[in-house]
PDB file of C-alpha atoms in Angstrom:
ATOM      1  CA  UNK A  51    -126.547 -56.479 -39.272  1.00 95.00           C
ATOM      2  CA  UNK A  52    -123.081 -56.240 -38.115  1.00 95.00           C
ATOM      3  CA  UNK A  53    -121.525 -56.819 -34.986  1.00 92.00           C
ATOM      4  CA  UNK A  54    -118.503 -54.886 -33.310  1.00 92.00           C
ATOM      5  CA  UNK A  55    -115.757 -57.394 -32.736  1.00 89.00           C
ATOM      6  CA  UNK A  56    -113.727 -54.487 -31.408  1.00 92.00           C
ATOM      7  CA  UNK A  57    -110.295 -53.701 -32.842  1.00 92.00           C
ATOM      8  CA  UNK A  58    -108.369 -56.914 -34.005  1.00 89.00           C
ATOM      9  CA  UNK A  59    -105.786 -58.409 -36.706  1.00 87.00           C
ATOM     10  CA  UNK A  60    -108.399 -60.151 -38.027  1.00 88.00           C
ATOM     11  CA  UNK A  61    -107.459 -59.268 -41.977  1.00 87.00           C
ATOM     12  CA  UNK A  62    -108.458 -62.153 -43.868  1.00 88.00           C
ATOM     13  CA  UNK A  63    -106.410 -64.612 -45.256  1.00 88.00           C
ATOM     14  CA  UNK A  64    -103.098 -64.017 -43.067  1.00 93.00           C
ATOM     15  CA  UNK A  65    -100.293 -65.707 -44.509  1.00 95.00           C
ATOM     16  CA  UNK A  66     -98.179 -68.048 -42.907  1.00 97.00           C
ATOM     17  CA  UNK A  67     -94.390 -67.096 -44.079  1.00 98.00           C
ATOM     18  CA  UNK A  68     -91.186 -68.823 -42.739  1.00 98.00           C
ATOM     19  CA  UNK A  69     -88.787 -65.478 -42.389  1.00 98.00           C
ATOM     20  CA  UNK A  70     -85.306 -66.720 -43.227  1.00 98.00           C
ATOM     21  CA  UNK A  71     -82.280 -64.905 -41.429  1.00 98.00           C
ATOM     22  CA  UNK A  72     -78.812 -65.715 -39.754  1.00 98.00           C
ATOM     23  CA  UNK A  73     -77.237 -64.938 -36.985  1.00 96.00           C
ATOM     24  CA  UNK A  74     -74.494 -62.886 -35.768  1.00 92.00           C
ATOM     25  CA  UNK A  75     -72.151 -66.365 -36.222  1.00 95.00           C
ATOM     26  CA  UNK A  76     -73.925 -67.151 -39.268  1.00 96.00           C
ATOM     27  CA  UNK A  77     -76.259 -69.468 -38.259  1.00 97.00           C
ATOM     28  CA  UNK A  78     -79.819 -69.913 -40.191  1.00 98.00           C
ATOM     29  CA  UNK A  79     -82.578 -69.360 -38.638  1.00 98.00           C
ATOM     30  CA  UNK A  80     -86.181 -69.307 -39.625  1.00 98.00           C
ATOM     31  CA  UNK A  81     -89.251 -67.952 -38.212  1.00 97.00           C
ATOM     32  CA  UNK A  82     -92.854 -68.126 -38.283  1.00 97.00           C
ATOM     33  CA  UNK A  83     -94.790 -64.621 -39.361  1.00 97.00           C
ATOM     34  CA  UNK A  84     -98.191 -63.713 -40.630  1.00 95.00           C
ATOM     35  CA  UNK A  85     -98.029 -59.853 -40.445  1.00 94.00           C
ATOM     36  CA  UNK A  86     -96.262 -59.784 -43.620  1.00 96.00           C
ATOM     37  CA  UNK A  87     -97.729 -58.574 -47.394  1.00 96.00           C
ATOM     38  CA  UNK A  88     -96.182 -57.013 -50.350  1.00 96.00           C
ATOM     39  CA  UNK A  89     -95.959 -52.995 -50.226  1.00 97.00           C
ATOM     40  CA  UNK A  90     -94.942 -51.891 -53.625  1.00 96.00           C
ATOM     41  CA  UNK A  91     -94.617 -53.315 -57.341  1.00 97.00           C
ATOM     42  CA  UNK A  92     -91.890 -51.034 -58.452  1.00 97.00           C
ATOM     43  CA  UNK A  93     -89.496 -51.999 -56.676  1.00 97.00           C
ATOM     44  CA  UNK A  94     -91.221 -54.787 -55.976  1.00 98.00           C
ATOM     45  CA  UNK A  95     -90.955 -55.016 -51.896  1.00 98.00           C
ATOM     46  CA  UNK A  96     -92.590 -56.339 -48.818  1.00 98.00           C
ATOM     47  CA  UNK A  97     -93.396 -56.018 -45.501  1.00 98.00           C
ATOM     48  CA  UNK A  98     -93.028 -58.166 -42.654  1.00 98.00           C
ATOM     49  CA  UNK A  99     -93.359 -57.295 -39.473  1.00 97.00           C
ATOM     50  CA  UNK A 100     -91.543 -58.826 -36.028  1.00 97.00           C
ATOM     51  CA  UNK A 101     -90.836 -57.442 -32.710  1.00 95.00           C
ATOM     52  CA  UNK A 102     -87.662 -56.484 -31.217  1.00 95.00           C
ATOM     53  CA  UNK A 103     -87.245 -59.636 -28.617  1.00 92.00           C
ATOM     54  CA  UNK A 104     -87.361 -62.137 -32.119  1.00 94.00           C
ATOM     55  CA  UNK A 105     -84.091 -63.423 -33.068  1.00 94.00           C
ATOM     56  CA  UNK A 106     -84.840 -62.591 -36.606  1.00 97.00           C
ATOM     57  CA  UNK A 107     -85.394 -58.781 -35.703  1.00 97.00           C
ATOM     58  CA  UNK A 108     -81.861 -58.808 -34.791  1.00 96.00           C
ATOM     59  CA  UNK A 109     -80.590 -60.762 -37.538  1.00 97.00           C
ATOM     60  CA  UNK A 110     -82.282 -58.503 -40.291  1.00 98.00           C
ATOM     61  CA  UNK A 111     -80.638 -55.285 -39.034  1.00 97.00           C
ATOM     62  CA  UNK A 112     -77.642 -56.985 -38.865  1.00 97.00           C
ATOM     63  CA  UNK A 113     -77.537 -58.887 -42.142  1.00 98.00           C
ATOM     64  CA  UNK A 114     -79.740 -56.346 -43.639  1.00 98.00           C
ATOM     65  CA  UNK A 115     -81.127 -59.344 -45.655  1.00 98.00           C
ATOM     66  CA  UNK A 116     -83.728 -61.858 -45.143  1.00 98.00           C
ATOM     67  CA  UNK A 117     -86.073 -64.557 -47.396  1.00 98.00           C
ATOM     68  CA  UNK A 118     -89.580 -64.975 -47.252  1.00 98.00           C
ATOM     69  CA  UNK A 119     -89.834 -68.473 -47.780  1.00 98.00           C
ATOM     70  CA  UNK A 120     -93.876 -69.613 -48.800  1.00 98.00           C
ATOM     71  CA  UNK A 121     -94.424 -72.940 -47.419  1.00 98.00           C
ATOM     72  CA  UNK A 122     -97.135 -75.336 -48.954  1.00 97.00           C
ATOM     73  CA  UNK A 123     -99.878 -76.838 -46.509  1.00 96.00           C
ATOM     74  CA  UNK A 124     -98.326 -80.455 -46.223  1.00 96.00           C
ATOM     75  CA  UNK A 125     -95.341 -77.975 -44.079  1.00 98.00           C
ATOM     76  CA  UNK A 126     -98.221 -76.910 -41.570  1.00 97.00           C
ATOM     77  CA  UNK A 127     -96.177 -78.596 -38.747  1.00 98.00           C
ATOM     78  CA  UNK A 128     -92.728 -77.109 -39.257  1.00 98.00           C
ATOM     79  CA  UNK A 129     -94.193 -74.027 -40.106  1.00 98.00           C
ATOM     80  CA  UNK A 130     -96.232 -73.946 -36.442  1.00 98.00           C
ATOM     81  CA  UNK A 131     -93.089 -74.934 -34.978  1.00 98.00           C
ATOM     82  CA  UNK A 132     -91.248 -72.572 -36.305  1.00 97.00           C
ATOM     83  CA  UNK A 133     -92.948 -70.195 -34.740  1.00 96.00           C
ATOM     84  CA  UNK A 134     -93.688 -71.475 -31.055  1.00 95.00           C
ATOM     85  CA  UNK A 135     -89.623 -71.896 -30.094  1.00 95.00           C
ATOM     86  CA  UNK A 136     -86.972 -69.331 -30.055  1.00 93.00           C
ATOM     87  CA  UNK A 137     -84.056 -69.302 -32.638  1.00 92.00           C
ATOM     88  CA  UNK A 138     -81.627 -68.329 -29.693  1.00 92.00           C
ATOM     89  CA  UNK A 139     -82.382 -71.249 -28.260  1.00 93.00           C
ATOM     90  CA  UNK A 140     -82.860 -74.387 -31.239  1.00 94.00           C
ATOM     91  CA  UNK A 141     -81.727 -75.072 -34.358  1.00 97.00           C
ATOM     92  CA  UNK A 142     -85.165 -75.044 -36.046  1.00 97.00           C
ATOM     93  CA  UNK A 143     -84.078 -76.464 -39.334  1.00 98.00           C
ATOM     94  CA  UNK A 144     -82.031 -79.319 -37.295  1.00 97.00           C
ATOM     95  CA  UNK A 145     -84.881 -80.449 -35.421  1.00 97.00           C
ATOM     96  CA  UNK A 146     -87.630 -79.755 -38.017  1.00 98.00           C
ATOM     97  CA  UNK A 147     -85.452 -82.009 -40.883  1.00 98.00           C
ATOM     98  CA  UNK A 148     -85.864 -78.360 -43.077  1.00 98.00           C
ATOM     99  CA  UNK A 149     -82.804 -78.153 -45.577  1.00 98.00           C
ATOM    100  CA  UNK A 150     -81.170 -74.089 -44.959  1.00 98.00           C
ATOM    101  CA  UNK A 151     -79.846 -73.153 -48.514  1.00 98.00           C
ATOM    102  CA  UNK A 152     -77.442 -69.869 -48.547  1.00 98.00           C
ATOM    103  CA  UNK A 153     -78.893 -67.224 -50.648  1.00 97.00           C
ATOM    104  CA  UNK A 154     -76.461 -65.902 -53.402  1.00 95.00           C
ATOM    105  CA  UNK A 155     -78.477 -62.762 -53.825  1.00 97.00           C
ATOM    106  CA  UNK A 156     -78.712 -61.546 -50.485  1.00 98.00           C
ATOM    107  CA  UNK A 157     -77.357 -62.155 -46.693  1.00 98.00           C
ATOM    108  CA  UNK A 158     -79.930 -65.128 -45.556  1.00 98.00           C
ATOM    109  CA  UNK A 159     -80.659 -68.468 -46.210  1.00 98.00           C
ATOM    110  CA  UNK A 160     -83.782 -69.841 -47.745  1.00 98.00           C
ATOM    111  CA  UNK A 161     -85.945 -73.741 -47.027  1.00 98.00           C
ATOM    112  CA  UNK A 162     -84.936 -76.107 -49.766  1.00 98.00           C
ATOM    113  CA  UNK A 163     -88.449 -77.832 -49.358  1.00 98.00           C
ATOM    114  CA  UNK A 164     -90.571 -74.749 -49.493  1.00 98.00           C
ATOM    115  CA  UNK A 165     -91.711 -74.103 -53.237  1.00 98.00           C
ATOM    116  CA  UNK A 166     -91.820 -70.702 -53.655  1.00 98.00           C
ATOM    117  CA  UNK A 167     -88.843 -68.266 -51.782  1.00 98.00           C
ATOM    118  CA  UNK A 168     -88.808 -64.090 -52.101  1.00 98.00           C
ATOM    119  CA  UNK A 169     -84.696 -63.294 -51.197  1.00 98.00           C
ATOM    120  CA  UNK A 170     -84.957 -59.509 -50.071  1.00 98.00           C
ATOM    121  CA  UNK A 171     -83.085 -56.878 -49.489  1.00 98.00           C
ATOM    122  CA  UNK A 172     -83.853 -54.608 -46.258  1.00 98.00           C
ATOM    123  CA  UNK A 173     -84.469 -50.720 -47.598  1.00 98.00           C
ATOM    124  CA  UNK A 174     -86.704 -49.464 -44.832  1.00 98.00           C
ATOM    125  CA  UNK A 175     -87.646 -50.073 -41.148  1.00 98.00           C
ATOM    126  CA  UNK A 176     -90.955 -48.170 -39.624  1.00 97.00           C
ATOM    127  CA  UNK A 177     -91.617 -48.310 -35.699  1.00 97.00           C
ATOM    128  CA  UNK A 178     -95.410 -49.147 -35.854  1.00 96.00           C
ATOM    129  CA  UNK A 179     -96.572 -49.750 -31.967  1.00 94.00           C
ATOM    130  CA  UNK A 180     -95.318 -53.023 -30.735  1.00 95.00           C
ATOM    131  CA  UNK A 181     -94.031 -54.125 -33.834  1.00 96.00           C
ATOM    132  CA  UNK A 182     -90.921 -52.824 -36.421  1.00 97.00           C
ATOM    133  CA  UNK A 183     -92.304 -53.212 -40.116  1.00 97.00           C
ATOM    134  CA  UNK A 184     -88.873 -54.451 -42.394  1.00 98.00           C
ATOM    135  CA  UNK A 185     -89.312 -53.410 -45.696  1.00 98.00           C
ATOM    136  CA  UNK A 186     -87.810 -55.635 -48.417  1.00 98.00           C
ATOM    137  CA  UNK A 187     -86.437 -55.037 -52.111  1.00 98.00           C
ATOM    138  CA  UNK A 188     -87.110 -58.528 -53.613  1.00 98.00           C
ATOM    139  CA  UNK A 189     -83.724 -59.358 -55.129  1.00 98.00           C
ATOM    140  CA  UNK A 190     -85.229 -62.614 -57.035  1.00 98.00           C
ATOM    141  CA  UNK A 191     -87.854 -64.857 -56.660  1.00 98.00           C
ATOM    142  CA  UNK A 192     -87.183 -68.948 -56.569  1.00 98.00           C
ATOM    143  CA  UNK A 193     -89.910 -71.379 -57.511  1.00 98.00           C
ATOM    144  CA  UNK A 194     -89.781 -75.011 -57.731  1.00 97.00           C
ATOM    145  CA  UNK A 195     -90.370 -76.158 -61.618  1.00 97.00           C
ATOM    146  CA  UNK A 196     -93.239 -78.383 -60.123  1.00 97.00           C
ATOM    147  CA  UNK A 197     -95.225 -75.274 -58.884  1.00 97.00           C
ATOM    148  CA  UNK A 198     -95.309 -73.509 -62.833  1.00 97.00           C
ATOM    149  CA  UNK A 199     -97.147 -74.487 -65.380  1.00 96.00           C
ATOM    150  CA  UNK A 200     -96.073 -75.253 -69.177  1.00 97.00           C
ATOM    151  CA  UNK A 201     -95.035 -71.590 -70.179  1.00 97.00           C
ATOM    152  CA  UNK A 202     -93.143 -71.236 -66.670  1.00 95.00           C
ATOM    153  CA  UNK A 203     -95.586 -69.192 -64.935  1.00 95.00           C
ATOM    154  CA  UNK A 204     -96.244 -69.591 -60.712  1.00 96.00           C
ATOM    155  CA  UNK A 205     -99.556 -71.554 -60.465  1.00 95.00           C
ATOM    156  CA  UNK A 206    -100.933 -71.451 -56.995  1.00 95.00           C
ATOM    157  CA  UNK A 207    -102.927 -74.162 -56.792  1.00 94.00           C
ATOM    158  CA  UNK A 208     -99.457 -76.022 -57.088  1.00 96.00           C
ATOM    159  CA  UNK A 209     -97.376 -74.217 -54.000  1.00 96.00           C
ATOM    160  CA  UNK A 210    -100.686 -75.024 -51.928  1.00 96.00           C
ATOM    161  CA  UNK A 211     -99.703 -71.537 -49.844  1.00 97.00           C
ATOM    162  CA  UNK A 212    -100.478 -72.060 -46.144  1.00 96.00           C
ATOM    163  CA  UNK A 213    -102.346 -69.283 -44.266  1.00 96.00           C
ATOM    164  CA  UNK A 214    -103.163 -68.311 -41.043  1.00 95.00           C
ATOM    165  CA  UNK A 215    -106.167 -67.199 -39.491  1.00 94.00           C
ATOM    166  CA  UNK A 216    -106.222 -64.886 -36.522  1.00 93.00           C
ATOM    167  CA  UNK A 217    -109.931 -65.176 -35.019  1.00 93.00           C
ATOM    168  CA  UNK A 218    -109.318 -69.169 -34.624  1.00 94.00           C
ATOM    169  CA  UNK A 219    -105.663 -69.249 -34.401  1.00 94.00           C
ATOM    170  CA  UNK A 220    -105.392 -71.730 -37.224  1.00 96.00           C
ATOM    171  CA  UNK A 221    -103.846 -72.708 -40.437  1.00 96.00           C
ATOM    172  CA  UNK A 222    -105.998 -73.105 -43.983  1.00 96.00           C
ATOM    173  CA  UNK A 223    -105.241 -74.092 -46.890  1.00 93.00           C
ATOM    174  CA  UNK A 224    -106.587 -72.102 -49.899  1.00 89.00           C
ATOM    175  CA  UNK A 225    -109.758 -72.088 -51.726  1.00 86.00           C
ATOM    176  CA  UNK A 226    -110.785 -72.383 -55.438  1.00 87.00           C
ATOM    177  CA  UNK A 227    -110.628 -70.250 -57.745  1.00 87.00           C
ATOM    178  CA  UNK A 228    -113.575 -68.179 -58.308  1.00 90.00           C
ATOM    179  CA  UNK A 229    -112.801 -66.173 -61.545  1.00 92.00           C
ATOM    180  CA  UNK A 230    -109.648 -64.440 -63.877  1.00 92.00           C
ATOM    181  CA  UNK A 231    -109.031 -60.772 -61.535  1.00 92.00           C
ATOM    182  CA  UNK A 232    -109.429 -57.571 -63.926  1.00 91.00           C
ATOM    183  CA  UNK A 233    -111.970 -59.906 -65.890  1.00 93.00           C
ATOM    184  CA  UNK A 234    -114.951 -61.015 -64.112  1.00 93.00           C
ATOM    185  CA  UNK A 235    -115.884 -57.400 -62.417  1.00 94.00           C
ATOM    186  CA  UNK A 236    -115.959 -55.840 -66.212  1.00 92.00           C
ATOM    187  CA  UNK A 237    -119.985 -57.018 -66.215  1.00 90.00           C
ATOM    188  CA  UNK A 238    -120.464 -53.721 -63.684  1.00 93.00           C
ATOM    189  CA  UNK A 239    -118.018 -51.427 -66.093  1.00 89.00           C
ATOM    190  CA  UNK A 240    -120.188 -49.115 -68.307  1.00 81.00           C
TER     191      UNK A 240
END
C-alpha cells in the first residue's frame, strides 16, 4: 500500500548541476541547481530552473547565456558550496580552487575540473510559481577525453554524475547499470 507524502519535489534522481553565468562586470559565477533536465532533442535544450533573488537569474537574462557544468562525485563539496553562499557576495571559484574557463560558444564561463559541460543558449523563459524555468539551446557539449570510451562516446560510469536527493537533502552518486534502454523491455513486446 501506498502512503500520501503530500505534494513534494521528490522526482527521483535530482541532479546536482553547477549553472555557469557572469555578471554584469563580467565576473563568473557558478551556482548550485537540481531543478534542471533536458526539454527537447531537436534542438536539443534544457531546463533549469532558479528564482529571481539568485545572482545567476540575473546574469542569464542579461548574458542570455549560461553552462550547465556536470560535476563528478569526488566535487560533492564545491558543488554543496556552491550552492549555500551567494555569488553577489564571494567569488565561488576563488574560494572553492574551481578553474572558470570563458565559453567561446556562448556568453558564460564553464569549470575546467568538471568532466562533462552543456554551453547554452537562452531561447525561452516560463514564470512557473516561485521559480522562472530558462530554457537552453545547447550550443556544444565539452567532455573530458577521460570520461569516453575508445570510439569517443560519453560513458557515465566515467563522469561519476553527482545527484541530489530531495526527501534527505543529500548527494548520491549513481548506481549500476541494470540493462541496454530500448533493449531489455523488448521481452514484453509482442
Amino acid at each position: 500500500m501506498k502512503k500520501s507524502l503530500g505534494a513534494q519535489t521528490f522526482a527521483l534522481p535530482t541532479p546536482a548541476w553547477v549553472i555557469g553565468t557572469y555578471d554584469e562586470a563580467g565576473k563568473p559565477n557558478i551556482m548550485t541547481a537540481a531543478w534542471g533536465a533536458i526539454c527537447a532533442s531537436t534542438p536539443p535544450c534544457v531546463t533549469v530552473s532558479l528564482q529571481k533573488p539568485r545572482a545567476s537569474y540575473q546574469n542569464i537574462i542579461k548574458h542570455q547565456a549560461f553552462t550547465v557544468n556536470i560535476p563528478s562525485a569526488t566535487y560533492a563539496a564545491e558543488v554543496d558550496y556552491a550552492g549555500i553562499v551567494s555569488g553577489k557576495l564571494v567569488d565561488k571559484f576563488a574560494v572553492t580552487g574551481l578553474t572558470p574557463v570563458r565559453s567561446q560558444l556562448v556568453d558564460a564561463p564553464y569549470v575546467s575540473e568538471f568532466p562533462l559541460i552543456l554551453e547554452c543558449r537562452l531561447i525561452n523563459t516560463l514564470e512557473v510559481g516561485s521559480h522562472t524555468l530558462f530554457i537552453g539551446e545547447i550550443a556544444d557539449v565539452k567532455a573530458e577525453e577521460r570520461v569516453l570510451d575508445d570510439q569517443g562516446a560519453l560513458v557515465v560510469d566515467k563522469v561519476n554524475p553527482l545527484s541530489y536527493s530531495p526527501p534527505d537533502r543529500a548527494y548520491y552518486e549513481l548506481g549500476e547499470n541494470v540493462g541496454k534502454a530500448f533493449s531489455i523491455g523488448m521481452q514484453f513486446k509482442k
